[in-house]
XYZ file of N, CA and C in Angstrom:
717
model
N 102.644 49.474 152.464
C 102.793 50.507 153.494
C 102.123 51.799 153.031
N 101.474 52.512 153.948
C 100.775 53.749 153.610
C 101.726 54.817 153.087
N 101.236 55.615 152.103
C 102.039 56.671 151.501
C 101.390 58.024 151.765
N 102.234 59.031 152.059
C 101.730 60.356 152.380
C 102.566 61.419 151.688
N 101.936 62.534 151.390
C 102.601 63.643 150.717
C 103.134 64.618 151.757
N 104.439 64.950 151.646
C 105.037 65.981 152.497
C 105.335 67.199 151.635
N 105.325 68.369 152.269
C 105.569 69.606 151.522
C 107.037 69.792 151.175
N 107.911 69.224 151.961
C 109.340 69.359 151.710
C 110.123 68.650 152.793
N 111.392 68.398 152.525
C 112.257 67.711 153.470
C 113.508 68.540 153.681
N 113.834 68.807 154.945
C 115.042 69.542 155.296
C 115.942 68.608 156.097
N 117.055 68.238 155.475
C 117.933 67.272 156.130
C 117.231 65.938 156.227
N 117.021 65.476 157.451
C 116.291 64.220 157.645
C 114.973 64.456 158.377
N 114.451 65.700 158.270
C 113.209 66.053 158.967
C 112.140 66.455 157.950
N 110.940 65.959 158.168
C 109.803 66.333 157.324
C 108.554 66.403 158.195
N 107.538 67.104 157.708
C 106.297 67.247 158.456
C 105.092 66.900 157.577
N 104.124 66.262 158.202
C 102.800 66.099 157.598
C 101.888 67.120 158.253
N 101.110 67.810 157.433
C 100.201 68.822 157.972
C 98.826 68.690 157.325
N 97.867 69.372 157.904
C 96.533 69.408 157.326
C 95.887 68.043 157.243
N 95.295 67.757 156.087
C 94.563 66.510 155.899
C 95.458 65.283 156.058
N 96.706 65.389 155.579
C 97.613 64.253 155.703
C 97.878 63.917 157.174
N 98.084 64.946 157.984
C 98.313 64.728 159.411
C 97.075 64.159 160.086
N 95.926 64.707 159.742
C 94.680 64.207 160.346
C 94.445 62.741 159.991
N 94.769 62.374 158.760
C 94.570 60.984 158.339
C 95.473 60.043 159.149
N 96.712 60.456 159.370
C 97.646 59.643 160.155
C 97.172 59.503 161.590
N 96.741 60.628 162.172
C 96.443 60.629 163.607
C 95.036 60.139 163.938
N 94.044 60.601 163.178
C 92.656 60.326 163.531
C 92.092 59.067 162.880
N 92.491 58.810 161.624
C 91.940 57.659 160.904
C 92.773 56.409 161.142
N 94.058 56.506 160.875
C 94.931 55.336 161.029
C 95.439 55.145 162.453
N 95.374 56.223 163.238
C 95.820 56.193 164.638
C 97.261 55.698 164.771
N 98.115 56.211 163.914
C 99.533 55.876 164.005
C 100.179 56.687 165.119
N 101.253 56.175 165.638
C 101.898 56.772 166.800
C 103.415 56.855 166.574
N 104.132 57.612 167.424
C 105.589 57.656 167.318
C 106.192 56.260 167.292
N 107.139 56.073 166.367
C 107.749 54.764 166.184
C 107.215 54.013 164.982
N 106.021 54.404 164.503
C 105.454 53.756 163.315
C 106.151 54.269 162.059
N 106.399 53.372 161.120
C 107.049 53.741 159.867
C 106.018 53.942 158.762
N 106.267 54.923 157.901
C 105.411 55.203 156.758
C 106.294 55.541 155.556
N 105.688 55.609 154.397
C 106.378 56.059 153.186
C 105.855 57.440 152.832
N 106.756 58.352 152.522
C 106.347 59.705 152.142
C 106.964 60.054 150.790
N 106.309 60.965 150.062
C 106.868 61.437 148.797
C 106.646 62.939 148.703
N 107.496 63.589 147.904
C 107.462 65.055 147.867
C 106.704 65.617 146.669
N 106.172 64.749 145.808
C 105.387 65.205 144.673
C 106.203 65.503 143.433
N 107.535 65.507 143.553
C 108.385 65.805 142.405
C 109.163 64.593 141.920
N 108.906 63.430 142.545
C 109.537 62.202 142.071
C 110.329 61.423 143.101
N 110.517 61.987 144.298
C 111.307 61.298 145.318
C 110.405 60.710 146.399
N 110.801 59.536 146.865
C 110.027 58.806 147.871
C 110.977 58.341 148.972
N 110.460 58.318 150.219
C 111.323 58.035 151.361
C 110.613 57.131 152.373
N 111.401 56.354 153.078
C 110.930 55.656 154.261
C 111.170 56.570 155.448
N 110.143 56.756 156.278
C 110.254 57.669 157.418
C 109.598 57.050 158.645
N 109.963 57.560 159.792
C 109.375 57.104 161.043
C 108.782 58.308 161.767
N 107.629 58.105 162.395
C 106.983 59.174 163.151
C 107.762 59.416 164.440
N 108.156 60.676 164.639
C 108.885 61.037 165.854
C 107.974 61.670 166.890
N 107.098 62.560 166.456
C 106.215 63.265 167.395
C 105.017 63.794 166.627
N 103.969 64.169 167.364
C 102.776 64.697 166.706
C 102.065 65.677 167.621
N 101.331 66.591 166.982
C 100.434 67.500 167.687
C 99.067 67.378 167.029
N 98.152 68.252 167.369
C 96.810 68.151 166.790
C 96.801 68.497 165.307
N 97.796 69.233 164.818
C 97.789 69.708 163.440
C 98.952 69.223 162.583
N 99.945 68.575 163.170
C 101.109 68.181 162.377
C 101.753 66.916 162.943
N 102.523 66.277 162.087
C 103.268 65.082 162.473
C 104.722 65.296 162.055
N 105.625 65.161 163.004
C 107.056 65.303 162.712
C 107.621 63.933 162.358
N 108.379 63.886 161.253
C 108.942 62.638 160.770
C 110.458 62.695 160.723
N 111.078 61.568 160.929
C 112.515 61.426 160.671
C 112.657 60.573 159.421
N 113.347 61.115 158.416
C 113.554 60.393 157.170
C 114.671 59.379 157.358
N 114.378 58.124 157.068
C 115.354 57.051 157.268
C 116.187 56.785 156.021
N 115.530 56.764 154.858
C 116.261 56.486 153.627
C 115.402 56.846 152.423
N 116.084 57.146 151.311
C 115.378 57.384 150.060
C 115.096 56.043 149.387
N 113.905 55.928 148.837
C 113.505 54.699 148.155
C 113.641 54.924 146.652
N 114.332 54.036 145.983
C 114.501 54.148 144.543
C 113.276 53.584 143.840
N 112.604 54.430 143.058
C 111.396 54.007 142.344
C 111.457 54.528 140.912
N 110.680 53.911 140.061
C 110.562 54.386 138.683
C 109.170 54.024 138.179
N 108.190 54.802 138.598
C 106.802 54.514 138.219
C 106.245 55.511 137.207
N 107.060 56.463 136.758
C 106.580 57.461 135.811
C 106.788 56.995 134.372
N 105.826 57.312 133.543
C 105.935 56.979 132.127
C 107.012 57.842 131.476
N 107.760 57.280 130.528
C 108.742 58.093 129.795
C 108.070 59.075 128.840
N 106.772 58.901 128.626
C 106.027 59.757 127.705
C 105.388 60.919 128.454
N 105.605 62.134 127.969
C 104.918 63.299 128.508
C 103.534 63.378 127.873
N 102.501 63.391 128.697
C 101.128 63.452 128.179
C 100.374 64.597 128.826
N 99.681 65.359 128.003
C 98.810 66.432 128.479
C 97.381 66.084 128.094
N 96.489 66.065 129.063
C 95.073 65.846 128.802
C 94.346 67.180 128.856
N 93.797 67.587 127.726
C 92.897 68.739 127.684
C 91.488 68.177 127.797
N 90.882 68.372 128.964
C 89.589 67.742 129.246
C 88.487 68.768 129.240
N 87.553 68.626 128.287
C 86.410 69.527 128.240
C 85.614 69.452 129.524
N 85.260 70.613 130.065
C 84.511 70.652 131.316
C 83.100 70.108 131.095
N 82.797 69.044 131.805
C 81.467 68.460 131.725
C 80.543 69.192 132.678
N 79.268 69.186 132.372
C 78.305 69.878 133.235
C 77.987 69.078 134.489
N 78.260 67.799 134.454
C 78.191 66.975 135.661
C 79.627 66.753 136.118
N 80.012 67.444 137.171
C 81.423 67.444 137.565
C 81.919 66.084 138.031
N 81.002 65.195 138.451
C 81.452 63.863 138.857
C 82.155 63.158 137.705
N 81.685 63.394 136.473
C 82.301 62.763 135.305
C 83.689 63.340 135.067
N 83.800 64.637 135.164
C 85.090 65.293 134.988
C 86.071 64.809 136.044
N 85.621 64.706 137.274
C 86.499 64.291 138.364
C 86.915 62.833 138.243
N 86.037 61.990 137.689
C 86.430 60.606 137.421
C 87.551 60.563 136.392
N 87.459 61.415 135.370
C 88.511 61.489 134.356
C 89.826 61.926 134.984
N 89.789 62.883 135.911
C 91.006 63.314 136.604
C 91.670 62.145 137.325
N 90.859 61.412 138.054
C 91.385 60.295 138.846
C 92.030 59.241 137.957
N 91.320 58.829 136.916
C 91.822 57.752 136.064
C 92.994 58.208 135.197
N 92.977 59.475 134.767
C 94.109 59.995 134.006
C 95.380 59.956 134.841
N 95.254 60.264 136.128
C 96.408 60.205 137.036
C 96.935 58.783 137.130
N 96.037 57.823 137.276
C 96.444 56.423 137.353
C 97.135 55.974 136.068
N 96.745 56.563 134.944
C 97.320 56.181 133.649
C 98.607 56.929 133.332
N 99.081 57.754 134.272
C 100.384 58.374 134.123
C 100.405 59.719 133.441
N 99.259 60.410 133.373
C 99.228 61.710 132.716
C 100.201 62.672 133.385
N 100.782 63.554 132.588
C 101.757 64.513 133.105
C 101.104 65.793 133.585
N 100.063 66.210 132.896
C 99.412 67.489 133.200
C 97.972 67.436 132.710
N 97.076 68.091 133.438
C 95.666 68.124 133.054
C 95.226 69.580 132.931
N 94.607 69.900 131.804
C 94.124 71.255 131.559
C 92.624 71.202 131.298
N 91.790 71.691 132.212
C 90.352 71.768 131.945
C 90.089 72.786 130.832
N 89.144 72.463 129.958
C 88.868 73.315 128.799
C 87.395 73.709 128.771
N 87.170 75.000 128.585
C 85.806 75.507 128.431
C 85.466 75.476 126.945
N 84.553 74.592 126.585
C 84.142 74.425 125.200
C 82.771 75.077 124.972
N 82.309 75.021 123.747
C 81.015 75.638 123.431
C 79.891 75.017 124.227
N 79.985 73.700 124.489
C 78.920 73.009 125.228
C 79.246 72.853 126.713
N 80.227 73.595 127.202
C 80.555 73.563 128.640
C 79.779 74.670 129.354
N 78.497 74.481 129.514
C 77.664 75.513 130.134
C 78.121 75.824 131.551
N 78.540 74.796 132.284
C 78.996 75.008 133.658
C 80.192 75.946 133.696
N 81.140 75.714 132.783
C 82.356 76.513 132.790
C 82.120 77.984 132.565
N 81.059 78.320 131.859
C 80.762 79.727 131.587
C 80.252 80.454 132.827
N 79.756 79.713 133.798
C 79.139 80.330 134.977
C 80.145 80.647 136.080
N 81.292 79.973 136.079
C 82.242 80.091 137.191
C 83.136 81.314 136.991
N 83.222 82.145 138.022
C 84.075 83.331 137.976
C 85.393 83.128 138.736
N 85.353 82.295 139.776
C 86.532 82.046 140.599
C 86.748 80.538 140.680
N 87.878 80.067 140.139
C 88.149 78.634 140.066
C 88.942 78.109 141.250
N 89.289 78.956 142.206
C 90.204 78.540 143.274
C 89.669 77.354 144.075
N 88.394 77.380 144.418
C 87.823 76.281 145.196
C 87.809 74.978 144.412
N 87.403 75.059 143.151
C 87.374 73.864 142.301
C 88.784 73.315 142.093
N 89.747 74.197 141.890
C 91.119 73.738 141.667
C 91.681 73.038 142.895
N 91.349 73.539 144.088
C 91.796 72.855 145.308
C 91.233 71.437 145.349
N 89.955 71.314 145.052
C 89.329 69.985 145.072
C 89.934 69.077 144.005
N 90.117 69.596 142.797
C 90.632 68.772 141.711
C 92.065 68.326 141.979
N 92.884 69.210 142.511
C 94.263 68.817 142.817
C 94.309 67.844 143.992
N 93.330 67.924 144.880
C 93.249 66.948 145.965
C 92.874 65.571 145.419
N 91.965 65.538 144.445
C 91.598 64.272 143.799
C 92.819 63.644 143.148
N 93.597 64.461 142.454
C 94.807 63.972 141.790
C 95.834 63.498 142.809
N 95.977 64.232 143.913
C 96.897 63.811 144.975
C 96.501 62.450 145.519
N 95.231 62.259 145.836
C 94.776 60.983 146.387
C 94.957 59.850 145.381
N 94.716 60.134 144.102
C 94.931 59.110 143.081
C 96.409 58.766 142.967
N 97.277 59.764 143.083
C 98.719 59.521 143.034
C 99.159 58.646 144.202
N 98.627 58.911 145.377
C 98.960 58.108 146.549
C 98.525 56.664 146.353
N 97.317 56.491 145.820
C 96.760 55.151 145.656
C 97.540 54.326 144.641
N 97.940 54.945 143.527
C 98.559 54.174 142.442
C 100.079 54.120 142.542
N 100.650 54.753 143.551
C 102.082 54.639 143.782
C 102.931 55.658 143.064
N 102.313 56.697 142.489
C 103.105 57.719 141.807
C 103.763 58.648 142.818
N 105.000 59.046 142.512
C 105.689 60.001 143.368
C 105.711 61.394 142.754
N 105.206 61.506 141.518
C 105.061 62.800 140.850
C 103.579 63.090 140.720
N 103.174 64.258 141.180
C 101.757 64.620 141.157
C 101.485 65.508 139.944
N 100.662 65.056 139.010
C 100.367 65.885 137.835
C 99.485 67.074 138.224
N 99.861 68.281 137.841
C 99.055 69.447 138.214
C 97.784 69.560 137.375
N 96.732 70.069 137.995
C 95.518 70.455 137.277
C 95.583 71.965 137.109
N 95.674 72.420 135.879
C 95.834 73.836 135.600
C 94.487 74.568 135.658
N 94.565 75.894 135.693
C 93.342 76.695 135.637
C 92.678 76.503 134.280
N 91.344 76.398 134.254
C 90.645 76.187 132.978
C 90.956 77.264 131.946
N 91.031 76.828 130.700
C 91.253 77.741 129.582
C 90.130 77.561 128.564
N 89.915 78.569 127.768
C 88.986 78.436 126.654
C 89.668 77.666 125.528
N 88.875 76.914 124.806
C 89.435 76.115 123.728
C 90.211 76.990 122.747
N 89.720 78.184 122.500
C 90.365 79.085 121.543
C 91.715 79.602 122.033
N 92.030 79.401 123.320
C 93.303 79.885 123.881
C 94.360 78.792 123.992
N 94.045 77.585 123.541
C 94.994 76.480 123.657
C 96.194 76.701 122.742
N 97.375 76.543 123.321
C 98.619 76.593 122.561
C 99.482 75.436 123.033
N 99.902 74.571 122.122
C 100.560 73.333 122.526
C 101.668 72.993 121.525
N 102.797 72.499 122.048
C 103.913 72.146 121.171
C 104.347 70.693 121.325
N 103.420 69.821 121.720
C 103.741 68.398 121.838
C 104.091 67.817 120.470
N 104.822 66.699 120.479
C 105.189 66.027 119.233
C 103.945 65.613 118.440
N 102.956 65.087 119.152
C 101.694 64.694 118.535
C 100.545 65.284 119.327
N 99.541 65.764 118.615
C 98.362 66.352 119.255
C 97.115 65.733 118.629
N 96.234 65.203 119.485
C 95.044 64.528 119.003
C 93.791 65.139 119.629
N 92.722 65.186 118.862
C 91.408 65.535 119.387
C 90.479 64.365 119.092
N 89.817 63.887 120.117
C 88.873 62.785 119.942
C 87.534 63.343 119.462
N 87.004 62.727 118.408
C 85.728 63.191 117.840
C 84.951 61.986 117.351
N 83.704 61.917 117.741
C 82.881 60.758 117.411
C 82.390 60.772 115.967
N 82.650 61.863 115.257
C 82.084 61.993 113.911
C 83.113 61.809 112.793
N 84.220 61.214 113.094
C 85.176 60.946 112.021
C 86.607 60.965 112.489
N 87.523 60.955 111.519
C 88.944 60.970 111.833
C 89.590 59.617 111.630
N 90.858 59.536 111.983
C 91.618 58.309 111.847
C 91.635 57.554 113.179
N 92.276 56.397 113.159
C 92.473 55.638 114.395
C 93.889 55.889 114.903
N 94.123 55.608 116.179
C 95.468 55.735 116.726
C 96.453 54.827 115.991
N 95.954 53.704 115.490
C 96.823 52.764 114.796
C 97.492 53.411 113.584
N 96.823 54.409 112.995
C 97.381 55.088 111.827
C 98.680 55.825 112.154
N 98.910 56.095 113.453
C 100.084 56.861 113.871
C 101.089 56.008 114.639
N 100.852 54.700 114.688
C 101.672 53.841 115.545
C 103.139 53.790 115.118
N 103.438 54.148 113.865
C 104.833 54.138 113.414
C 105.526 55.481 113.618
N 104.804 56.455 114.141
C 105.370 57.788 114.371
C 106.036 57.816 115.742
N 107.250 58.322 115.796
C 107.964 58.424 117.072
C 107.544 59.694 117.810
N 107.286 59.573 119.105
C 106.892 60.741 119.901
C 107.322 60.558 121.343
N 107.808 61.633 121.941
C 108.114 61.633 123.376
C 107.104 62.470 124.153
N 106.230 63.182 123.437
C 105.183 63.967 124.097
C 103.925 63.925 123.245
N 102.799 63.676 123.897
C 101.516 63.557 123.202
C 100.454 64.322 123.983
N 99.668 65.110 123.282
C 98.536 65.807 123.893
C 97.239 65.228 123.352
N 96.242 65.155 124.237
C 94.952 64.573 123.888
C 93.854 65.510 124.356
N 92.946 65.874 123.449
C 91.826 66.740 123.817
C 90.522 65.967 123.703
N 89.739 66.039 124.769
C 88.444 65.363 124.834
C 87.376 66.416 125.120
N 86.304 66.385 124.360
C 85.235 67.356 124.555
C 84.325 67.014 125.725
N 83.361 67.886 126.025
C 82.414 67.669 127.117
C 81.241 66.800 126.672
N 80.197 66.669 127.507
C 78.981 65.995 127.057
C 78.452 66.697 125.816
N 77.972 65.896 124.892
C 77.471 66.484 123.655
C 78.544 66.671 122.609
N 79.804 66.489 122.999
C 80.903 66.542 122.060
C 81.315 67.947 121.665
N 82.213 67.992 120.712
C 82.731 69.254 120.207
C 81.933 69.698 118.980
N 81.801 71.003 118.831
C 81.183 71.565 117.640
C 82.146 71.424 116.458
N 81.613 71.321 115.258
C 82.455 71.161 114.076
C 83.442 72.309 113.907
N 83.019 73.522 114.257
C 83.918 74.670 114.149
C 85.076 74.539 115.133
N 84.802 73.973 116.320
C 85.876 73.765 117.295
C 86.894 72.757 116.766
N 86.394 71.708 116.139
C 87.292 70.699 115.582
C 88.136 71.297 114.463
N 87.538 72.121 113.601
C 88.291 72.759 112.522
C 89.360 73.694 113.090
N 89.023 74.397 114.168
C 90.001 75.266 114.822
C 91.196 74.456 115.320
N 90.919 73.315 115.950
C 91.992 72.480 116.481
C 92.833 71.874 115.360
N 92.209 71.518 114.267
C 92.966 71.012 113.115
C 93.948 72.071 112.615
N 93.492 73.310 112.597
C 94.379 74.399 112.187
C 95.545 74.578 113.160
N 95.344 74.156 114.425
C 96.386 74.243 115.442
C 97.318 73.025 115.430
N 97.094 72.108 114.494
C 97.966 70.951 114.385
C 97.466 69.696 115.059
N 96.213 69.701 115.521
C 95.634 68.508 116.146
C 95.127 67.554 115.064
N 95.395 66.267 115.251
C 94.840 65.239 114.374
C 93.519 64.757 114.960
N 92.526 64.571 114.103
C 91.221 64.086 114.554
C 91.262 62.567 114.639
N 90.840 62.047 115.798
C 90.885 60.615 116.078
C 89.508 60.130 116.515
N 89.144 58.932 116.069
C 87.922 58.302 116.577
C 88.310 57.076 117.399
N 87.373 56.620 118.215
C 87.616 55.454 119.072
C 86.659 54.316 118.733
N 86.416 54.125 117.457
C 85.557 53.029 117.044
C 84.154 53.480 116.686
N 83.274 52.520 116.528
C 81.927 52.782 116.035
C 80.976 53.289 117.105
N 81.271 53.009 118.352
C 80.340 53.374 119.421
C 80.700 54.746 119.989
N 79.674 55.483 120.390
C 79.884 56.801 120.990
C 80.134 56.623 122.489
N 81.276 57.097 122.950
C 81.659 56.955 124.356
C 81.338 58.227 125.130
N 81.069 58.071 126.405
C 80.933 59.234 127.274
C 82.276 59.953 127.357
N 82.229 61.219 127.725
C 83.446 62.029 127.758
C 84.503 61.407 128.659
N 84.099 60.983 129.866
C 85.075 60.431 130.802
C 85.630 59.094 130.310
N 84.782 58.302 129.635
C 85.244 57.030 129.082
C 86.234 57.269 127.950
N 85.928 58.240 127.099
C 86.821 58.561 125.981
C 88.195 58.998 126.477
N 88.227 59.793 127.536
C 89.510 60.242 128.084
C 90.331 59.064 128.588
N 89.677 58.144 129.278
C 90.382 56.981 129.831
C 90.899 56.084 128.711
N 90.034 55.772 127.761
C 90.438 54.899 126.654
C 91.527 55.569 125.815
N 91.350 56.847 125.530
C 92.339 57.566 124.729
C 93.711 57.579 125.369
N 93.771 57.886 126.650
C 95.059 57.909 127.345
C 95.685 56.517 127.424
N 94.843 55.501 127.634
C 95.371 54.139 127.694
C 96.011 53.742 126.364
N 95.370 54.103 125.254
C 95.928 53.778 123.944
C 97.214 54.565 123.677
N 97.230 55.823 124.069
C 98.433 56.642 123.910
C 99.594 56.041 124.697
N 99.320 55.632 125.935
C 100.380 55.026 126.745
C 100.805 53.668 126.188
N 99.872 52.955 125.572
C 100.223 51.658 124.996
C 101.135 51.824 123.782
N 100.838 52.822 122.934
C 101.612 52.997 121.711
C 102.940 53.688 121.966
N 102.927 54.762 122.774
C 104.141 55.577 122.940
C 104.707 55.575 124.366
N 103.935 55.040 125.320
C 104.357 55.093 126.710
C 104.806 53.758 127.255
N 104.302 53.415 128.451
C 104.803 52.221 129.136
C 103.727 51.179 129.447
N 102.573 51.232 128.778
C 101.558 50.198 128.987
C 101.720 49.099 127.935
N 102.808 48.397 128.030
C 103.113 47.346 127.044
C 103.492 46.053 127.746
């Protein structure tokens, strides 16, 4: 059954607006009496029926709450270096959401030339959070991981149980940490061209462990996907 994001539920009434409403009315051509599944983005999901619609909104009657448990018990933060080809960055957003990431923080690194040019991130953030919303709908998540405003690598402050930076030029493997207990893990992935050695040394001073992903050099978006999958396998729910 199709899933849609609602802004909030009051009693047994909820509304779809904007793109969600247009998708129901114009693309799927659903009508009053049709049932759909809605979620509020904070973890709750409901069965609802369409009661009425206008050109901009759809009024729903909530029938019942659906009990689900699709979130990983592991809190994961992905610090993703801004790539100069945004399609790669956006692919990482989508797949990280599918892999259960809790939060995504874009990072302006030394080789993030694109990130240095942007003065106002509001438009990009709307698009990125929309990508994450659509990925959440597709994979069945009822919690939508936020995409935060980009930060400079030098401004990162993190208190996760384990913090890793992926680097193609050395470090340990994830297997070296498989006996360590953690309920929260942060993962930092650099942009195209990787991280500068000084950036890696800075992160080590911040408590990040340097990790490699084998002998082959992976693209930034591939490294993020593989890294998160391994983190979820060792400490999360991909078992």
